[in-house]
mmCIF file of C-alpha atoms in Angstrom:
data_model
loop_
_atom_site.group_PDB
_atom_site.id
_atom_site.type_symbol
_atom_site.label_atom_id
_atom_site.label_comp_id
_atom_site.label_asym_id
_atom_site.label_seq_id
_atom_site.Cartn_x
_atom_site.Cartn_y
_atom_site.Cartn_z
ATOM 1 C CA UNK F 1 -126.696 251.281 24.098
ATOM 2 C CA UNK F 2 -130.220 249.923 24.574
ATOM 3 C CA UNK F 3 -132.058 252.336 23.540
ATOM 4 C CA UNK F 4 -129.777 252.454 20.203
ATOM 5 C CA UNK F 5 -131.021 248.480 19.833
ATOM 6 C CA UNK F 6 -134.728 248.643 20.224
ATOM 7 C CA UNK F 7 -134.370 251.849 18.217
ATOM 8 C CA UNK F 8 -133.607 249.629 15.479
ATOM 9 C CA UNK F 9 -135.948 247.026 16.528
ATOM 10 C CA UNK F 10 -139.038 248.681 16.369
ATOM 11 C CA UNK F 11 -137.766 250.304 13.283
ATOM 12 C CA UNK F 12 -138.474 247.271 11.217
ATOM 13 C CA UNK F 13 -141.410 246.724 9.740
ATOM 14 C CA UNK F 14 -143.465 243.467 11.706
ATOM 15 C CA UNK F 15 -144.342 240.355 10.325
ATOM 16 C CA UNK F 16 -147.876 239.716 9.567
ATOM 17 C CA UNK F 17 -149.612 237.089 10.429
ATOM 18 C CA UNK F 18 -150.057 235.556 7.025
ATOM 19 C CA UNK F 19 -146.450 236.208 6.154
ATOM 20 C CA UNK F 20 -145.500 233.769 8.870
ATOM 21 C CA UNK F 21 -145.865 230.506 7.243
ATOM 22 C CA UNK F 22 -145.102 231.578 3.757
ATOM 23 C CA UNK F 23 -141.693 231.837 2.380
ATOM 24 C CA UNK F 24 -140.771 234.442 -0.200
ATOM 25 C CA UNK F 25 -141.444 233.388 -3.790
ATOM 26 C CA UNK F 26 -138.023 231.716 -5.637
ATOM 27 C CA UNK F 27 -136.214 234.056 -7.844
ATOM 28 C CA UNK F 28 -137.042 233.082 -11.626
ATOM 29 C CA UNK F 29 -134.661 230.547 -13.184
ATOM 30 C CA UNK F 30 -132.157 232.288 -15.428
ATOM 31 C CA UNK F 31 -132.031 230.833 -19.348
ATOM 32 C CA UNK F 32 -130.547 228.017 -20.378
ATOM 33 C CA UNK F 33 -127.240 228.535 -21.713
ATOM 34 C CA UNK F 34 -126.315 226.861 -25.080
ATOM 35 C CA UNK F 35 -123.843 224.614 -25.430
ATOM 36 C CA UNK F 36 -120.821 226.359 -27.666
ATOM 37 C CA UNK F 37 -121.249 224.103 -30.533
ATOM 38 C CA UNK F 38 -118.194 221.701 -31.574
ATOM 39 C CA UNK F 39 -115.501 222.908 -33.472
ATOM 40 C CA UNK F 40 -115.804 222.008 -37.157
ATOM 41 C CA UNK F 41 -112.469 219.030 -37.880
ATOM 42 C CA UNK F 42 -109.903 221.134 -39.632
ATOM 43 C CA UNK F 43 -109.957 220.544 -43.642
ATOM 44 C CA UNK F 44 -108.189 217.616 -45.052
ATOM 45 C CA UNK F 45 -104.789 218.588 -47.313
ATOM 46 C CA UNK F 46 -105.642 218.411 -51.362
ATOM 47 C CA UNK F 47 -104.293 214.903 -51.603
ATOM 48 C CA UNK F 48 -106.297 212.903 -48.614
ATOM 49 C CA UNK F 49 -109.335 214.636 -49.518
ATOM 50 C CA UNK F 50 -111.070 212.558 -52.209
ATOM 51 C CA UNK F 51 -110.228 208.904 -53.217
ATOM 52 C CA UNK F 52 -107.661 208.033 -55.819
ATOM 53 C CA UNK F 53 -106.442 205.496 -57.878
ATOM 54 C CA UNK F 54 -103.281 206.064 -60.213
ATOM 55 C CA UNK F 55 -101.985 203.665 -62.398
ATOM 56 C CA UNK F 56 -98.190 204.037 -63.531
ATOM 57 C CA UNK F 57 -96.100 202.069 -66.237
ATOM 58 C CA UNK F 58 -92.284 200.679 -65.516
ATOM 59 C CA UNK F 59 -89.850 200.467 -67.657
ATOM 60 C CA UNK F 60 -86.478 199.758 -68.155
ATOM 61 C CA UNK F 61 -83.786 201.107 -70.345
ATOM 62 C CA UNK F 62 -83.828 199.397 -73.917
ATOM 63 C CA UNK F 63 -86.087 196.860 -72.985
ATOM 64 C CA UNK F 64 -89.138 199.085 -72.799
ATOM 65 C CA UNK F 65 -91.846 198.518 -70.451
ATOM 66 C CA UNK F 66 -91.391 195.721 -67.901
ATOM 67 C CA UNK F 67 -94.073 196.011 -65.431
ATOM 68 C CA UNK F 68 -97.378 198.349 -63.894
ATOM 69 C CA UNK F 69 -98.143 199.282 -60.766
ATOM 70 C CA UNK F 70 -101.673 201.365 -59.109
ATOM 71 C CA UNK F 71 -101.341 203.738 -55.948
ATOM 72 C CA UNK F 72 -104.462 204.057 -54.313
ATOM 73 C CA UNK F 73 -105.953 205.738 -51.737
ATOM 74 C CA UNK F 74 -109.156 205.923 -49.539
ATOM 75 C CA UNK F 75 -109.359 208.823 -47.352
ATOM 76 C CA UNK F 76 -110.102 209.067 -43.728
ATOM 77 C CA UNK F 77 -114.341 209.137 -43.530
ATOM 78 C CA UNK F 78 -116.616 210.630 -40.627
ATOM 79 C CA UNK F 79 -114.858 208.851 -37.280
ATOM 80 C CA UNK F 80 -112.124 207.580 -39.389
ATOM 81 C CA UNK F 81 -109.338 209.352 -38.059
ATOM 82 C CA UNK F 82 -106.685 207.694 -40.846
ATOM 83 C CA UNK F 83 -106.286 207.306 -44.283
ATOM 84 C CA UNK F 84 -105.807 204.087 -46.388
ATOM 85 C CA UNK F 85 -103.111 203.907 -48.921
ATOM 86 C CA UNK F 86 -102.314 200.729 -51.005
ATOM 87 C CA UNK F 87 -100.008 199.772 -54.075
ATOM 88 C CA UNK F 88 -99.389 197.374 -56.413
ATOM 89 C CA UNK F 89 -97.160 196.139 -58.887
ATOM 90 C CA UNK F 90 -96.023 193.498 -61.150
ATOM 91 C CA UNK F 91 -92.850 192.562 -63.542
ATOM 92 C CA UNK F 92 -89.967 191.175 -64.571
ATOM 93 C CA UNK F 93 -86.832 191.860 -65.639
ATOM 94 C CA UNK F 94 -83.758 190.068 -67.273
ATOM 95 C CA UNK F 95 -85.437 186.768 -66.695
ATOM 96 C CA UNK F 96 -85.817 187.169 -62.917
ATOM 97 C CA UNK F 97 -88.817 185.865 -62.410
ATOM 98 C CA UNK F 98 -92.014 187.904 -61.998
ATOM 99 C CA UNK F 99 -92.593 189.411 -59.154
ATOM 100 C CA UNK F 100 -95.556 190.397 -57.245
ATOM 101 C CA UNK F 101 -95.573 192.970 -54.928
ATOM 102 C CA UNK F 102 -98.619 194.516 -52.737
ATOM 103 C CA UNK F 103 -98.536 197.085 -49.424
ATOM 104 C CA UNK F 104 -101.848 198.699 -47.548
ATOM 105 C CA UNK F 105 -101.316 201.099 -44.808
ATOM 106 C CA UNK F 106 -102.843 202.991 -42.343
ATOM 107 C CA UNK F 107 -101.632 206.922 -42.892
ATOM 108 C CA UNK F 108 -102.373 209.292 -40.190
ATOM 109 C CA UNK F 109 -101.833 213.285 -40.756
ATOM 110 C CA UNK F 110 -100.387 212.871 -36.519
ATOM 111 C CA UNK F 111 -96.859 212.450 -36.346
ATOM 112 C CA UNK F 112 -95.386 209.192 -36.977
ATOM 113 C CA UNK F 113 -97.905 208.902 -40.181
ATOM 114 C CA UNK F 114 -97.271 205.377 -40.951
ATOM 115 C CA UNK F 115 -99.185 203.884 -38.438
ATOM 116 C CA UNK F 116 -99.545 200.267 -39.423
ATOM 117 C CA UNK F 117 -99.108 198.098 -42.491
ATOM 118 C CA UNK F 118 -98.705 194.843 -44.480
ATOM 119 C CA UNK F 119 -96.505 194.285 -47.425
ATOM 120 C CA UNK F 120 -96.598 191.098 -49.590
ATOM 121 C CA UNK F 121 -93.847 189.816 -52.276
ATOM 122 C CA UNK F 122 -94.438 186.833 -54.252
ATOM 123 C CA UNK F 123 -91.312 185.792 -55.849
ATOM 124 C CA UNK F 124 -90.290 182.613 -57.631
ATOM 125 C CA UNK F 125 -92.927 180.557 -55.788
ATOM 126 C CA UNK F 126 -91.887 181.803 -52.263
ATOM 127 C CA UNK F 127 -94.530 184.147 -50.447
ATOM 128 C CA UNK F 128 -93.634 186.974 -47.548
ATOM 129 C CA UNK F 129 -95.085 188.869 -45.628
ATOM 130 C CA UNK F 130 -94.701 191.863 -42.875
ATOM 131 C CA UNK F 131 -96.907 192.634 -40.394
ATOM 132 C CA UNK F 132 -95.751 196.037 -39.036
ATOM 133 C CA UNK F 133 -97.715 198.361 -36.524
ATOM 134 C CA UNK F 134 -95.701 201.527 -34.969
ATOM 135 C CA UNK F 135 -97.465 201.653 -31.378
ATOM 136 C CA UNK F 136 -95.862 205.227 -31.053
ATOM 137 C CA UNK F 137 -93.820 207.207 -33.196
ATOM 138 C CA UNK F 138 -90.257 205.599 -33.677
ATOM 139 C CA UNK F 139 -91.485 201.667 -31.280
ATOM 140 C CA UNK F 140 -91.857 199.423 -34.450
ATOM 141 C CA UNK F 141 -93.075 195.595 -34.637
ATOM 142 C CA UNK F 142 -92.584 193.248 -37.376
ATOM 143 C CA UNK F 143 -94.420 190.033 -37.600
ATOM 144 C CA UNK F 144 -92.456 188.384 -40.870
ATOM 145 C CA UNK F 145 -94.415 185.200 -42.615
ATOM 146 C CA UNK F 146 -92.302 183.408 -45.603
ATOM 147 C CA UNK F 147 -93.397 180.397 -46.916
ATOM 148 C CA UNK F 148 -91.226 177.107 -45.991
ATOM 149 C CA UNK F 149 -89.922 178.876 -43.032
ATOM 150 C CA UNK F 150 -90.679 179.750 -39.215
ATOM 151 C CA UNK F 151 -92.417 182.802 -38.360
ATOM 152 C CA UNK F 152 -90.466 185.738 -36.845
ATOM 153 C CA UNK F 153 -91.244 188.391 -34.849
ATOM 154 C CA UNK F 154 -89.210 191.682 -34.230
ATOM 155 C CA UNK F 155 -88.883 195.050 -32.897
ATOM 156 C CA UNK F 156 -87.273 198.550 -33.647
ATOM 157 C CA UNK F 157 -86.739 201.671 -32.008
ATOM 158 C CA UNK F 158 -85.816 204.513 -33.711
ATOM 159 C CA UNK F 159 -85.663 208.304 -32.748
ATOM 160 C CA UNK F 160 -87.941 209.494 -34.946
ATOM 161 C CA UNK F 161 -91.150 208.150 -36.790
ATOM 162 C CA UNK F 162 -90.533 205.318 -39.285
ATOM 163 C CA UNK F 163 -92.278 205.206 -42.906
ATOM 164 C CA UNK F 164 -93.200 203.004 -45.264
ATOM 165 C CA UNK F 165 -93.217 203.019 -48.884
ATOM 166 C CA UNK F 166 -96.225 204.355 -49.253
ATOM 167 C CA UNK F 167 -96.410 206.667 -45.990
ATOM 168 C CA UNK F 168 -93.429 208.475 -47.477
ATOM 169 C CA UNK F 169 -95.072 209.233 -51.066
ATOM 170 C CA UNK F 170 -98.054 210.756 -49.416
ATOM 171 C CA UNK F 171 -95.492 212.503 -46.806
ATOM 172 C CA UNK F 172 -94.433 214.359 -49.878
ATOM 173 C CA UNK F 173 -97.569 214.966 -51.093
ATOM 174 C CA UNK F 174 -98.774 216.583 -48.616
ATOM 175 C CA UNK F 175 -95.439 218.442 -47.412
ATOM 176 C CA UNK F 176 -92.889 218.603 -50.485
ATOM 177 C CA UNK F 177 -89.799 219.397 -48.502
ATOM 178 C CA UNK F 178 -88.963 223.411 -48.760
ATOM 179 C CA UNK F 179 -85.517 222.588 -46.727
ATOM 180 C CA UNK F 180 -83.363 219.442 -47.022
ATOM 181 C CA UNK F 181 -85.317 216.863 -44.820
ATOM 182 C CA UNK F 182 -84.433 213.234 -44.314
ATOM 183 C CA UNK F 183 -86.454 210.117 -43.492
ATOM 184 C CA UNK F 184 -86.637 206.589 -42.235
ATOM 185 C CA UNK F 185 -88.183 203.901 -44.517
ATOM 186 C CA UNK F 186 -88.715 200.430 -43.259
ATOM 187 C CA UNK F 187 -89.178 198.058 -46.677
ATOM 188 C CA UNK F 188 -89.771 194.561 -44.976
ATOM 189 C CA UNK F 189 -87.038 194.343 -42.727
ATOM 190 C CA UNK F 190 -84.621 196.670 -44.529
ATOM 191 C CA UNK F 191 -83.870 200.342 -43.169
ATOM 192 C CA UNK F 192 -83.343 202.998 -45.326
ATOM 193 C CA UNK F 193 -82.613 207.020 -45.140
ATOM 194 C CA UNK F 194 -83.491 208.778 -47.745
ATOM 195 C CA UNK F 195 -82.436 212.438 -47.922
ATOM 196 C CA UNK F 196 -84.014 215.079 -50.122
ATOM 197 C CA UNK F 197 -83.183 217.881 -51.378
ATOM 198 C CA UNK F 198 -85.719 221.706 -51.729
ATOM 199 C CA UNK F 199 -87.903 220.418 -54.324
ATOM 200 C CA UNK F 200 -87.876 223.181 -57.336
ATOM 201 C CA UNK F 201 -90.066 224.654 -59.760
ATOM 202 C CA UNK F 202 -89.437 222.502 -62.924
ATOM 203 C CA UNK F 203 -91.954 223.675 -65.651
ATOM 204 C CA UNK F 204 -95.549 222.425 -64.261
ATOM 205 C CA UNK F 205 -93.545 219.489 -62.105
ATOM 206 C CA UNK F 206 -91.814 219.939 -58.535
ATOM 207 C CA UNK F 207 -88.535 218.006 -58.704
ATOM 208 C CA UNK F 208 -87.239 216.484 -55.980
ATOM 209 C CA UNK F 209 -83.905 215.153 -56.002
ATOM 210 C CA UNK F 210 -83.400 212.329 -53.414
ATOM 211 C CA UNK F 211 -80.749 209.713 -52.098
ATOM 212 C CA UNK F 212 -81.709 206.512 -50.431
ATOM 213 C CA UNK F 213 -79.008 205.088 -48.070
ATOM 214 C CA UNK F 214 -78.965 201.483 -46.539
ATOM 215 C CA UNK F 215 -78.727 201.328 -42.803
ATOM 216 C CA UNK F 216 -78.838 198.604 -40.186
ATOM 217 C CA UNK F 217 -81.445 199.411 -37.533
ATOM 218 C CA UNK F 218 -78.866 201.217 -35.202
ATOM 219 C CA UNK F 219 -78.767 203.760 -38.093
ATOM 220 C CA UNK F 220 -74.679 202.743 -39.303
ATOM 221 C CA UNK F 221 -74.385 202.412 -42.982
ATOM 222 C CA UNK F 222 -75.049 198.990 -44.247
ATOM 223 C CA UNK F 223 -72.119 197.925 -47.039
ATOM 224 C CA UNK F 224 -74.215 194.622 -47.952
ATOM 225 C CA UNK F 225 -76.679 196.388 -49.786
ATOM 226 C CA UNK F 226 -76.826 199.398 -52.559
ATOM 227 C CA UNK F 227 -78.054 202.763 -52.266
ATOM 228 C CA UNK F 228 -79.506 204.905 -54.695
ATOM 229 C CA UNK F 229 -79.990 208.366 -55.906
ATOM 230 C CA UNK F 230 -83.270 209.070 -57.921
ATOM 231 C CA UNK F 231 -85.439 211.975 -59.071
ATOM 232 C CA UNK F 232 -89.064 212.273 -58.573
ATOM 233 C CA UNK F 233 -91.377 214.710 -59.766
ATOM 234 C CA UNK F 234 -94.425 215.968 -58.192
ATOM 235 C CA UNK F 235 -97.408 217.973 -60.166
ATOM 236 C CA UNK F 236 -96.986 221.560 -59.113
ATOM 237 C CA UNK F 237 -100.495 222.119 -58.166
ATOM 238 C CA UNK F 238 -102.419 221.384 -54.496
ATOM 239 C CA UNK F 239 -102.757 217.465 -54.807
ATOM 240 C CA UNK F 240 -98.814 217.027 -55.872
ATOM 241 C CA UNK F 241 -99.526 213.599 -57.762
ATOM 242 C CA UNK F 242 -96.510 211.664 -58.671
ATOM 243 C CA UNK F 243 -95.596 211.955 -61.821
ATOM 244 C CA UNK F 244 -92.674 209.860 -62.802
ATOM 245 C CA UNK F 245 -89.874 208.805 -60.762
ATOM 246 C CA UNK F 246 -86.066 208.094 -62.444
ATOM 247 C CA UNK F 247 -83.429 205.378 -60.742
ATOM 248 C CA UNK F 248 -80.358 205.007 -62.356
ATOM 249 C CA UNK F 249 -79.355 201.409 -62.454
ATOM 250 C CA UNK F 250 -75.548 201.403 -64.204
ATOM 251 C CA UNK F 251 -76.747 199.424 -67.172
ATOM 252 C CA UNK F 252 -80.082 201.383 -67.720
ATOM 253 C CA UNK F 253 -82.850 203.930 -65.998
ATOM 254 C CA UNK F 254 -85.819 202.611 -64.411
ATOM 255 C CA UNK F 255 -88.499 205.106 -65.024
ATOM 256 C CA UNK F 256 -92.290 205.301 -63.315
ATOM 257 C CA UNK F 257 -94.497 206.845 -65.844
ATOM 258 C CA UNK F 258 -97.978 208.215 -64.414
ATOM 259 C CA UNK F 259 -100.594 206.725 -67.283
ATOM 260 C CA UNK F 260 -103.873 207.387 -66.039
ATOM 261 C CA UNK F 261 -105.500 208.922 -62.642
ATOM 262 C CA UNK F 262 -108.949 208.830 -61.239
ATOM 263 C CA UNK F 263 -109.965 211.459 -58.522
ATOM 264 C CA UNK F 264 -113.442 210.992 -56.926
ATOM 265 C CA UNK F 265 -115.707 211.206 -60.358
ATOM 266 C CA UNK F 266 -112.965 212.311 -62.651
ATOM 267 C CA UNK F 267 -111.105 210.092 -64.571
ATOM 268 C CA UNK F 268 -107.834 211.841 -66.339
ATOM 269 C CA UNK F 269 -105.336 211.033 -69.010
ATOM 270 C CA UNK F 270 -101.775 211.938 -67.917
ATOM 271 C CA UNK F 271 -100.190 213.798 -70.493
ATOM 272 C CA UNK F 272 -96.866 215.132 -69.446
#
């Protein structure tokens, strides 16, 4: 067994003297290794990808035109992870009383879209206003502001992501339904569901045929107020821009004619 171990022992080759206090030189550094480089954001859909401003005409059975409105929209910019959508519009009708109505929002392509926004109405002297922000899809808070009364403060949950207005117009835009798909508006304080039908080929338009329901914020149908069915079409190209939109009233049609769009540095003439 011994002689087995100094077998090996004398075997190796012997230090030397000026190996002793020198350790073996390091092993070279391998290369750096570069960072894989971000993933490029994903495109924007056609109609958040430039900003827009459309200007539409209302009118009103025999009378003819009885008010304007402008949709615009700024889109989401570098760190901006949500779009900016605002509309406008004044009129009157039958000797109401003009009205004056404004709502911005904050649109996000995420689900829940609508992720905050204000709506005004000015109204025979009386100003209100919302102040709604959907912390999470479907968890809604309303802040309401009318002139000669208190403040108010509320809050809704729903099962599924709440729109507004404007949220659901570019929700079509960017999605025109292929299947019948329904959806939650909250106009102020008033619920709706509005169903659609598959929008179809209708010459160069997409028409979509929808129904707008009045609920209470449980979702039962609310008899105090009336729904609506309506048709609006959609250009039947990538950006889908609202074309005209048709509510019967009993006594006439209210009709949303698209006059004029501007599109980054193009300025069109809607000719339908």
């Amino acid at each position: 067994m011994w002689s087995v171990a100094l077998a090996v022992l004398f075997a190796a080759r012997p230090c030397l003297p000026d190996e002793l206090d020198h350790a073996p030189p390091p092993a070279p550094e391998p290369p750096p290794v570069a960072a894989a480089p971000a993933p490029a954001p994903p495109p924007l859909p056609a109609p958040l990808a430039a900003e827009e401003r459309a200007r539409y005409r209302i009118e009103f059975g025999l009378l003819g035109q009885v008010g304007e409105a402008t949709l615009a929209l700024t889109p989401p910019g570098p760190g901006v992870a949500r779009a900016k959508l605002s509309g406008e519009g004044r009129g009157a009708v039958l000797g109401m009383g003009a009205t004056h109505k404004r709502i911005e929002t904050e649109w996000d392509l995420a689900p829940g879209g609508s992720h905050r926004w204000t709506s005004l109405r000015v109204q025979g002297g009386v100003t209100v206003t919302h102040l709604v922000h959907q912390h999470v899809p479907g968890s809604v808070t309303i802040d309401r502001h009318q002139s000669g009364r208190p403040d108010g403060h509320d809050a809704l949950v729903r099962k599924a992501p709440v729109l507004d207005p404007l949220g659901l117009v570019m929700r079509l835009r960017v999605a025109p339904p292929t299947t019948r798909e329904s959806f939650e508006v909250l106009d102020g304080r008033n619920l709706w569901s509005i169903a659609f039908a598959p929008a179809v080929r209708d010459g160069k338009h997409l028409r979509l045929e929808g129904e707008a329901r009045p609920v209470y914020w449980n979702g039962q149908p609310d008899p105090d107020r009336i729904g609506r069915q309506f048709t609006l079409l959609l250009t039947d190209d990538a950006l889908h821009t609202p074309v005209r939109l048709v509510v019967p009233v009993g006594i006439g049609d209210v009709r949303v004619e698209l006059t004029s769009v501007e599109r980054a540095s193009t300025v069109a003439a809607a000719r339908w």
